[in-house]
mmCIF file with all atom_site columns, C-alpha atoms in Angstrom:
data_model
loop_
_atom_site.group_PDB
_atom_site.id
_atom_site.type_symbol
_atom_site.label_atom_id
_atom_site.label_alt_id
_atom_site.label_comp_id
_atom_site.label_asym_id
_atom_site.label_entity_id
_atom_site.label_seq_id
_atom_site.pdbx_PDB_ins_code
_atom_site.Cartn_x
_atom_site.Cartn_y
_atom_site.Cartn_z
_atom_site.occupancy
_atom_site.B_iso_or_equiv
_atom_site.pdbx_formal_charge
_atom_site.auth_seq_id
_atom_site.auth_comp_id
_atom_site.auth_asym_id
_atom_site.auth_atom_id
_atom_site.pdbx_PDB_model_num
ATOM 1   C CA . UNK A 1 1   ? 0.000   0.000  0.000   1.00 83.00 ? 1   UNK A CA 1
ATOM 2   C CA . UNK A 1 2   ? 0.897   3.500  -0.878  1.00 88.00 ? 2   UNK A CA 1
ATOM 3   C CA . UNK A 1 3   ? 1.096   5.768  1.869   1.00 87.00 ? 3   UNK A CA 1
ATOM 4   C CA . UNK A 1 4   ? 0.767   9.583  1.563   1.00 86.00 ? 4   UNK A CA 1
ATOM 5   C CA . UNK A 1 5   ? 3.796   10.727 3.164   1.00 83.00 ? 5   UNK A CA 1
ATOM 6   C CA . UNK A 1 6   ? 6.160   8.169  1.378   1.00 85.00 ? 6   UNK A CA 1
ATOM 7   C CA . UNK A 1 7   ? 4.719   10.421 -2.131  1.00 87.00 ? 7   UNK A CA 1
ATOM 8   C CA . UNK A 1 8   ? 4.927   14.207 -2.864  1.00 87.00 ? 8   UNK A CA 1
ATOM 9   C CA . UNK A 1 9   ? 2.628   15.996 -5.711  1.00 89.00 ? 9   UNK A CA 1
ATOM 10  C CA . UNK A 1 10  ? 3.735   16.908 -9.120  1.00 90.00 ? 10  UNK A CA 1
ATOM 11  C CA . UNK A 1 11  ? 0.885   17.999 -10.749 1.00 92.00 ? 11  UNK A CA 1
ATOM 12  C CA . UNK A 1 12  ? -2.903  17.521 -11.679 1.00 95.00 ? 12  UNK A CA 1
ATOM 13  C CA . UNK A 1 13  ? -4.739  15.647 -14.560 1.00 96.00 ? 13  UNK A CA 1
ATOM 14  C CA . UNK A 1 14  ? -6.809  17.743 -17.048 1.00 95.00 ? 14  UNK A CA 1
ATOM 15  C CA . UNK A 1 15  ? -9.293  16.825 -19.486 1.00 95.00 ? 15  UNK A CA 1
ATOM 16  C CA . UNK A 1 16  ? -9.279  14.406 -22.060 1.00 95.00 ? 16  UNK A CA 1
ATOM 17  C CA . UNK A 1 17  ? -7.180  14.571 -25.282 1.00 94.00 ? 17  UNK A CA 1
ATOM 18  C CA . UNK A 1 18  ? -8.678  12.867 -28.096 1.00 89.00 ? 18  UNK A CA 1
ATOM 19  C CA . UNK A 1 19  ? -10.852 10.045 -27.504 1.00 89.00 ? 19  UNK A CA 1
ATOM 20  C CA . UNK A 1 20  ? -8.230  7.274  -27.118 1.00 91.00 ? 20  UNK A CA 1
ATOM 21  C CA . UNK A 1 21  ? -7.270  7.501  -23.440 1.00 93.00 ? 21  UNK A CA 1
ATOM 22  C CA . UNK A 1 22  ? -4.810  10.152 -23.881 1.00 95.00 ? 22  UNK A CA 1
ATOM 23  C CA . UNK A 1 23  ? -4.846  13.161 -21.237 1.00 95.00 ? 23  UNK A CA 1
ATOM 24  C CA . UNK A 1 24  ? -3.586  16.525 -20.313 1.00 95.00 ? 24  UNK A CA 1
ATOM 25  C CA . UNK A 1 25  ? -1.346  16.257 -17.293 1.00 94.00 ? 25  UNK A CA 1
ATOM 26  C CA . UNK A 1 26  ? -0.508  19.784 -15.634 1.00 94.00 ? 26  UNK A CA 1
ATOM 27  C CA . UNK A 1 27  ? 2.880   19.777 -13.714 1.00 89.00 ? 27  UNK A CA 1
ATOM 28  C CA . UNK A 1 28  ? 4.247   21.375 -10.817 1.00 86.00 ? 28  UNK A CA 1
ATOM 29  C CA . UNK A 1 29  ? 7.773   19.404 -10.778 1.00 81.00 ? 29  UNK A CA 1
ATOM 30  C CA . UNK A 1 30  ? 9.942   18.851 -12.985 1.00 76.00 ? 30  UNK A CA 1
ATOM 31  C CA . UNK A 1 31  ? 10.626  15.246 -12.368 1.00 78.00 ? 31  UNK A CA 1
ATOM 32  C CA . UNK A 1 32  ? 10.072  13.715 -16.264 1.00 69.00 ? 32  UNK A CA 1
ATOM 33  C CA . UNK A 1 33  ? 12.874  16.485 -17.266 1.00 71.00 ? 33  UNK A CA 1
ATOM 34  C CA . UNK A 1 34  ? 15.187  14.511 -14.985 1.00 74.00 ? 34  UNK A CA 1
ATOM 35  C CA . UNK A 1 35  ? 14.295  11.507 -14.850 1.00 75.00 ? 35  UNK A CA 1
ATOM 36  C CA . UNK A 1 36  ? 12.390  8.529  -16.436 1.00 76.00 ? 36  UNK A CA 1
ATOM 37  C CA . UNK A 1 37  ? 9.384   6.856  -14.554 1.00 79.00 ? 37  UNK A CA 1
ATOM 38  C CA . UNK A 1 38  ? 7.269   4.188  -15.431 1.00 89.00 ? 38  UNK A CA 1
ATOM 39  C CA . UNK A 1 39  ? 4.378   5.039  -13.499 1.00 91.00 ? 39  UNK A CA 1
ATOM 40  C CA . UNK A 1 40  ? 2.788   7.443  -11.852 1.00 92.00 ? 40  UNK A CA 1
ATOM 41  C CA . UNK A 1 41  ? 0.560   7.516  -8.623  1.00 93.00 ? 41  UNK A CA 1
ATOM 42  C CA . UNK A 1 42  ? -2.809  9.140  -8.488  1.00 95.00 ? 42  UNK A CA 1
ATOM 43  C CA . UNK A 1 43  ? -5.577  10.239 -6.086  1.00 94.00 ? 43  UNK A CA 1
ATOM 44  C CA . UNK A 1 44  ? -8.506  8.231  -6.479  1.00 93.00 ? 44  UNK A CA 1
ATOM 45  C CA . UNK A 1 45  ? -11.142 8.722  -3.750  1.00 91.00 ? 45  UNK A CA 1
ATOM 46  C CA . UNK A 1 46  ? -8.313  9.147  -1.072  1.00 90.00 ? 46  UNK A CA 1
ATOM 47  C CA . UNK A 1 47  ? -6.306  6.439  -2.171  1.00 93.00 ? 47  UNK A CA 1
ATOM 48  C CA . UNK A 1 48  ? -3.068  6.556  -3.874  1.00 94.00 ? 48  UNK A CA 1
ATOM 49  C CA . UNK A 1 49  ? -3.233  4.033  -7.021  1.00 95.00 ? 49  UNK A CA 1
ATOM 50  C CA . UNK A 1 50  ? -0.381  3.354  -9.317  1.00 95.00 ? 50  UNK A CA 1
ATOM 51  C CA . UNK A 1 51  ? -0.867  3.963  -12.742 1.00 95.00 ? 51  UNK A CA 1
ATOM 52  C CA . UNK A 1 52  ? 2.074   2.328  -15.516 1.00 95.00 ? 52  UNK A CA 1
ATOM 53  C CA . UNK A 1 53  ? 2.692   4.954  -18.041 1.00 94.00 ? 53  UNK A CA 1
ATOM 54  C CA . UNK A 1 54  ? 2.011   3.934  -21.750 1.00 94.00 ? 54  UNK A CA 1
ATOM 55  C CA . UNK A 1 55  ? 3.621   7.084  -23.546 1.00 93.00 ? 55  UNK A CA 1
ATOM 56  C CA . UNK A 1 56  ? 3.880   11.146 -22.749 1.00 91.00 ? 56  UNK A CA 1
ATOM 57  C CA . UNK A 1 57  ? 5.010   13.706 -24.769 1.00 90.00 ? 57  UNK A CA 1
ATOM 58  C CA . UNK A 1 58  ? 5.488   17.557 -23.430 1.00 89.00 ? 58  UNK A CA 1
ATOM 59  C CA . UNK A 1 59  ? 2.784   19.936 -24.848 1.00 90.00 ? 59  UNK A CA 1
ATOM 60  C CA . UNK A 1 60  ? 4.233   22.704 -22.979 1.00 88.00 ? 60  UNK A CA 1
ATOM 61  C CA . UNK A 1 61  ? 6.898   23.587 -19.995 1.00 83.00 ? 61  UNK A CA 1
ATOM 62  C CA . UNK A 1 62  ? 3.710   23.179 -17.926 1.00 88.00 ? 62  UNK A CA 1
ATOM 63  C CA . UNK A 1 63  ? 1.919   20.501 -19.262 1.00 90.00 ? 63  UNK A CA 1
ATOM 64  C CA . UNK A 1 64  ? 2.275   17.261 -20.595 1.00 91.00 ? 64  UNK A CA 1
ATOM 65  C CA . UNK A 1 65  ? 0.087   14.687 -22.962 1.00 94.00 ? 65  UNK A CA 1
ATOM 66  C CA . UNK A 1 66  ? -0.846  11.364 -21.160 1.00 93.00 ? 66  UNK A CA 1
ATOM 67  C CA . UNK A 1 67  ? -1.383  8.067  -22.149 1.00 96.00 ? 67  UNK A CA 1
ATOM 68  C CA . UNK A 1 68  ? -1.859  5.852  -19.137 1.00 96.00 ? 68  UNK A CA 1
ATOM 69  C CA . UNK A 1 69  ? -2.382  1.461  -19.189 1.00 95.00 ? 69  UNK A CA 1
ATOM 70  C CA . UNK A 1 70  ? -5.641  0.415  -19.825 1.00 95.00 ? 70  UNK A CA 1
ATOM 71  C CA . UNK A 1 71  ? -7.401  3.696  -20.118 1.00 95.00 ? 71  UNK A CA 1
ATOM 72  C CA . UNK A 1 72  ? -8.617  3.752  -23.438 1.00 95.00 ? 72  UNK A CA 1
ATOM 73  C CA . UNK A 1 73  ? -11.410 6.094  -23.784 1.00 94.00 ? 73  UNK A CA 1
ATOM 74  C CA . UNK A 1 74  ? -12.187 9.679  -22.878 1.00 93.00 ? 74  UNK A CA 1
ATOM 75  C CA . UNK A 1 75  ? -14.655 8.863  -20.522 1.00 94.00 ? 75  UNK A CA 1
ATOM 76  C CA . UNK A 1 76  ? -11.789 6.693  -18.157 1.00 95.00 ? 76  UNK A CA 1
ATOM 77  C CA . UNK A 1 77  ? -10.258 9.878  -18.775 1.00 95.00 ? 77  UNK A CA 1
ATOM 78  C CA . UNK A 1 78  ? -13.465 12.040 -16.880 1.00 95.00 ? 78  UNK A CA 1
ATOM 79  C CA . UNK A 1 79  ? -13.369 10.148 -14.751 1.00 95.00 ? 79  UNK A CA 1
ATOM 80  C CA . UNK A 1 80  ? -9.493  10.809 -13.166 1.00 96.00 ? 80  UNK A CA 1
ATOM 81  C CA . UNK A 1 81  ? -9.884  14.589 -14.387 1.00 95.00 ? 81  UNK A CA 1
ATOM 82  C CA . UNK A 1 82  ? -8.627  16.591 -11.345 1.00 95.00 ? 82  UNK A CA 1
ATOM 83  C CA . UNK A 1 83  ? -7.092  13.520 -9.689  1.00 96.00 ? 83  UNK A CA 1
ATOM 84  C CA . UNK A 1 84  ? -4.142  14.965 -8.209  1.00 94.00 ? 84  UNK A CA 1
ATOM 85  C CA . UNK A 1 85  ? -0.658  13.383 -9.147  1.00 94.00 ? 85  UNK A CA 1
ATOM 86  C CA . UNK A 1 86  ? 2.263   12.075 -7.267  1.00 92.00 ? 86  UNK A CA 1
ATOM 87  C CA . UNK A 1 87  ? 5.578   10.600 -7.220  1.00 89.00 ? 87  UNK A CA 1
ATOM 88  C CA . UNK A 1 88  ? 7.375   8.382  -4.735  1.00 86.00 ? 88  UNK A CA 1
ATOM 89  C CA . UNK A 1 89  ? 10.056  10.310 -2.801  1.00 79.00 ? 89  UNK A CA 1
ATOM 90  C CA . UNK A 1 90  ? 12.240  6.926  -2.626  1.00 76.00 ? 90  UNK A CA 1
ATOM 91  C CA . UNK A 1 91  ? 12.459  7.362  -6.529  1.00 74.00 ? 91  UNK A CA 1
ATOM 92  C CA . UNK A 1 92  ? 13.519  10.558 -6.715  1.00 63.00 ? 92  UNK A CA 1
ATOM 93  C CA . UNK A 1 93  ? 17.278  11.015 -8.238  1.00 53.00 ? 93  UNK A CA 1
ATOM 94  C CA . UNK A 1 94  ? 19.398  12.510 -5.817  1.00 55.00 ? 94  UNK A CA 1
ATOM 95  C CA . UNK A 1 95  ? 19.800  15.057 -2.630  1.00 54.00 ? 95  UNK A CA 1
ATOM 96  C CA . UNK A 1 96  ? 21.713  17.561 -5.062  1.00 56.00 ? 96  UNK A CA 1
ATOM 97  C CA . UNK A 1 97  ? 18.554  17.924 -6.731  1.00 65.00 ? 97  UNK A CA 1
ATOM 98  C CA . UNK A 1 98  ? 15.960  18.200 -4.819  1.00 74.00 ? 98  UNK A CA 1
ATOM 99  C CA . UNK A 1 99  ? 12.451  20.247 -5.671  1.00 75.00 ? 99  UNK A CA 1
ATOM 100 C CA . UNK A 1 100 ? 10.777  22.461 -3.272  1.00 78.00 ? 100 UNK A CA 1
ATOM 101 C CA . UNK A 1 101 ? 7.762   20.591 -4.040  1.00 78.00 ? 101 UNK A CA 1
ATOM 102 C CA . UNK A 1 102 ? 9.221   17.339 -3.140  1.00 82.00 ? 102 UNK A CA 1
ATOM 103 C CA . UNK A 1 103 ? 9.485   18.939 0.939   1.00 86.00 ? 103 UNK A CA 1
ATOM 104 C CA . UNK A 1 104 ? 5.816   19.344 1.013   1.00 86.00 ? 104 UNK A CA 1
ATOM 105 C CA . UNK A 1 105 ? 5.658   17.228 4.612   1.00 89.00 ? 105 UNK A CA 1
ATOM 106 C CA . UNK A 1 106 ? 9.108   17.114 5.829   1.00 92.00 ? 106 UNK A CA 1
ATOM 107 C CA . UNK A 1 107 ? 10.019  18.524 9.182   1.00 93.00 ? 107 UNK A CA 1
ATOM 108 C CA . UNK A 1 108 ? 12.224  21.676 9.608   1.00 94.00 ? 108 UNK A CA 1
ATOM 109 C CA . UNK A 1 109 ? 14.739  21.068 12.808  1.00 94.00 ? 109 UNK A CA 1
ATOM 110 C CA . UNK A 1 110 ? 16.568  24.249 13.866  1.00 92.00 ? 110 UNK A CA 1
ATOM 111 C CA . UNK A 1 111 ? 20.527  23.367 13.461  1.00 90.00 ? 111 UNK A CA 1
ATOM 112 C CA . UNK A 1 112 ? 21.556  25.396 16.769  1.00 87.00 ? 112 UNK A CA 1
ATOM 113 C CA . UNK A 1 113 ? 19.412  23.216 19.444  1.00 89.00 ? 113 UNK A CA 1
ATOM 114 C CA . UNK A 1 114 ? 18.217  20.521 16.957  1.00 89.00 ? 114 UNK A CA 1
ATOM 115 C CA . UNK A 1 115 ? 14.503  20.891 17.814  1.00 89.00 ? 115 UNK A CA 1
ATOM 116 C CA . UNK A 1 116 ? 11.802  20.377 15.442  1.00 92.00 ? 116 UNK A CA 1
ATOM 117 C CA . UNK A 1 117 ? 10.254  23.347 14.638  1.00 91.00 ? 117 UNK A CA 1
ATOM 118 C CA . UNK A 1 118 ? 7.167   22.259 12.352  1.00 92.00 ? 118 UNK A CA 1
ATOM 119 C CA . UNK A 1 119 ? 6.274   20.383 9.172   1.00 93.00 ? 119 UNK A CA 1
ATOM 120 C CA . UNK A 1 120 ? 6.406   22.517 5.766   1.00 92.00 ? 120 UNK A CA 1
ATOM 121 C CA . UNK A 1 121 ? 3.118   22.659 4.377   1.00 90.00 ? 121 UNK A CA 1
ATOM 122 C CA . UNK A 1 122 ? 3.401   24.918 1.339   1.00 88.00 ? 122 UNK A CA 1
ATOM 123 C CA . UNK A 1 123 ? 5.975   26.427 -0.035  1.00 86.00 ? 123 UNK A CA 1
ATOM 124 C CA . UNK A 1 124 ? 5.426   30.109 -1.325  1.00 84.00 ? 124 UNK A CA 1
ATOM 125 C CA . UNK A 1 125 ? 7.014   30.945 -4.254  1.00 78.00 ? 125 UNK A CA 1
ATOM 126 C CA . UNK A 1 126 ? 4.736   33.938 -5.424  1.00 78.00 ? 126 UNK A CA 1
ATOM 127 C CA . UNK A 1 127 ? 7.162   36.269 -4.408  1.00 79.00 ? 127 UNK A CA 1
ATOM 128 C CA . UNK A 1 128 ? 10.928  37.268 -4.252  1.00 82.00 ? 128 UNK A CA 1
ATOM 129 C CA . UNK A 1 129 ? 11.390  35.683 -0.915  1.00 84.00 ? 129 UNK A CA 1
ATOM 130 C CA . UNK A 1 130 ? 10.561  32.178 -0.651  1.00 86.00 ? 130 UNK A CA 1
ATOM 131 C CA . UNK A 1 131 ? 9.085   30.873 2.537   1.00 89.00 ? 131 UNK A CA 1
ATOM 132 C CA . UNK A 1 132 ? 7.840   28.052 4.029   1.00 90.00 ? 132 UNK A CA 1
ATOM 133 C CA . UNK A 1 133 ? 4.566   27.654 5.731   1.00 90.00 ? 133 UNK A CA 1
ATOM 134 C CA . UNK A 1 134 ? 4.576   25.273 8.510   1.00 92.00 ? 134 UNK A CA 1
ATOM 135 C CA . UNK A 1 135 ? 2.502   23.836 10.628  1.00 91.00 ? 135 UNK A CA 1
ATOM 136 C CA . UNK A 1 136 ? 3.491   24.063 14.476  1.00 89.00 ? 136 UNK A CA 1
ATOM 137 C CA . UNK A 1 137 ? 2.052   23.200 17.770  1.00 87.00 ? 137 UNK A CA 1
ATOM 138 C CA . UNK A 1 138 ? 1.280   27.198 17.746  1.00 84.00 ? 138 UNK A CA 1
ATOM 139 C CA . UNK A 1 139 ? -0.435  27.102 14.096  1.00 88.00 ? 139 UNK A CA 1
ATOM 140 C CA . UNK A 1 140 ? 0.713   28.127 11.047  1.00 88.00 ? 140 UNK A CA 1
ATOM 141 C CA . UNK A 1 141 ? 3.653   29.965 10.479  1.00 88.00 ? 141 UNK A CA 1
ATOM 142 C CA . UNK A 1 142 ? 5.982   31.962 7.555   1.00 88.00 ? 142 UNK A CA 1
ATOM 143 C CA . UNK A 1 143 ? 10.133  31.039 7.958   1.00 88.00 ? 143 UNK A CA 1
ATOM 144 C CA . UNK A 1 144 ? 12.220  32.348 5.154   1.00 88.00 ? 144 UNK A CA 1
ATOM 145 C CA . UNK A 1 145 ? 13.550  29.466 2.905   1.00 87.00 ? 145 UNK A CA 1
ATOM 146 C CA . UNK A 1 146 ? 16.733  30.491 1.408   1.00 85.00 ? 146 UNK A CA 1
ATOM 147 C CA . UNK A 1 147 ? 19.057  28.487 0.504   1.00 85.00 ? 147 UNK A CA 1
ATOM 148 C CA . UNK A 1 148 ? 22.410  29.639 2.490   1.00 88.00 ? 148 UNK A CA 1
ATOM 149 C CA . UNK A 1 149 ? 20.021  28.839 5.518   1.00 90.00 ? 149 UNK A CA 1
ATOM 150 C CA . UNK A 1 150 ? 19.229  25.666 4.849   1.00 90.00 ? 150 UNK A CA 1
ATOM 151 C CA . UNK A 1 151 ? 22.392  23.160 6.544   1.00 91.00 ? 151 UNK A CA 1
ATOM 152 C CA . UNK A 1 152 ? 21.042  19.912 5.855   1.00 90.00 ? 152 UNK A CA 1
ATOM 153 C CA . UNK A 1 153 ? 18.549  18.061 3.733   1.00 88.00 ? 153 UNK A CA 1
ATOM 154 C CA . UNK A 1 154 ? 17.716  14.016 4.452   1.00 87.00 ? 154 UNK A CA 1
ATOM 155 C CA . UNK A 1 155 ? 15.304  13.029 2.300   1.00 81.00 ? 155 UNK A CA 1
ATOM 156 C CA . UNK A 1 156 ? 15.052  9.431  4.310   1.00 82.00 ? 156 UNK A CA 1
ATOM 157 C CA . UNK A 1 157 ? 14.237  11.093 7.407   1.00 87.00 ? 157 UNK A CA 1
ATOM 158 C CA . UNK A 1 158 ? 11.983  13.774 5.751   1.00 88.00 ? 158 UNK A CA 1
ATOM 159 C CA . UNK A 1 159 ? 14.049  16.123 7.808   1.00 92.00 ? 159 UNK A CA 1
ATOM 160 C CA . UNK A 1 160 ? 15.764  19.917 6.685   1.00 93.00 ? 160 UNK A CA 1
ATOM 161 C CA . UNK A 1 161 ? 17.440  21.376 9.025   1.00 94.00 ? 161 UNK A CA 1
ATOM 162 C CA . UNK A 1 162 ? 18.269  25.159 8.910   1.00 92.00 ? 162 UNK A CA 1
ATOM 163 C CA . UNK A 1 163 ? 19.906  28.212 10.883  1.00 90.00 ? 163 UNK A CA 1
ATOM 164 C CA . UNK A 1 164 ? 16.861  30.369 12.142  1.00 86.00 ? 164 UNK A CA 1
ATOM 165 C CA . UNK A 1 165 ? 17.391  33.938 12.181  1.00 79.00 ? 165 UNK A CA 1
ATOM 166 C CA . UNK A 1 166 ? 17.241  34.658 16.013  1.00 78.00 ? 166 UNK A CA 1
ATOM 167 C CA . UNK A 1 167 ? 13.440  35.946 16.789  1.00 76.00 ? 167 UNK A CA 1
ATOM 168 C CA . UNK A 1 168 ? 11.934  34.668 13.278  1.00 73.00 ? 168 UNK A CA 1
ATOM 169 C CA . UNK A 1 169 ? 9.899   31.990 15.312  1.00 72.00 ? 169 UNK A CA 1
ATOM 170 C CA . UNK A 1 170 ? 8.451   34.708 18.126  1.00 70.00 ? 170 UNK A CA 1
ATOM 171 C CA . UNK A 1 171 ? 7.787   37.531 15.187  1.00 58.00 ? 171 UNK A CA 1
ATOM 172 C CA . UNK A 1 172 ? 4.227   35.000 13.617  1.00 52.00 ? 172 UNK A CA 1
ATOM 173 C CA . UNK A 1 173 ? 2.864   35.158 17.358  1.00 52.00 ? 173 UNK A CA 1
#
């Protein structure tokens, strides 16, 4: 079984293509630019079901066409339109390489005292500072996530640990 936290989201299925099974697939990582998969896991009614990959091609830098095993006709297609899409973190390439939407669920642990200081849920890339929002045991909460403060990344442990600016976790009370 497929378990949420073991998978992180790339992107979204669109509408049908044609009326042979093939789909629009909207990403949000750019995974198939690094590497080849032969499957893909979607979001079926809460449960994440493999899917083996029958051919894609790229339409666009943000979306690809989709040809999935054994669904042959645009109404399969309807049917997994808006599924969201996901890929298993253990598959992923390498640590040099890793995506910010990959994260999505890993824990941030401050590198002076080594305490966990929350679980990213977002990351918010809409402006020119990136941050993380994370979930605490005081709510939600913006950090900054540059890169010269991040000092660690273990994608086993789902961990990143980074140097906190002094005061950055009073300043969202």
């Amino acid at each position: 079984m497929i378990k949420r936290e073991d998978v992180y989201k790339i992107g979204k299925i669109g509408k049908p293509h044609g009326v042979k099974g093939e789909m629009m697939f909207m990403i949000s990582d750019d995974i198939f630019d690094r590497q080849d998969s032969d499957y893909i896991i979607l979001d079926v009614d809460g449960l994440m079901v493999p899917f083996f990959i029958e051919e894609y091609r790229f339409r666009s830098d943000e979306s690809v066409l989709l040809k999935l095993e054994d669904i042959d006709t645009a109404e399969q297609v309807r049917n997994l339109t808006g599924c969201d899409v996901y890929y298993e973190r253990s598959r992923s390439d390498s640590e040099d390489e890793v995506t910010w939407a990959q994260i999505i669920g890993f824990n941030v642990v401050n590198d002076s005292d080594g305490a966990t200081v929350g679980k990213i849920l977002s990351v918010d890339d809409s402006t020119i500072n990136l941050l993380f929002s994370l979930e605490t045991d005081k709510g939600e909460i913006l950090i900054p996530a540059q890169q010269e403060l991040i000092t660690d990344i273990d994608i086993k442990n789902q961990t990143i640990k980074m140097i906190l600016p002094e005061g950055i976790l009073s300043v969202n009370d």
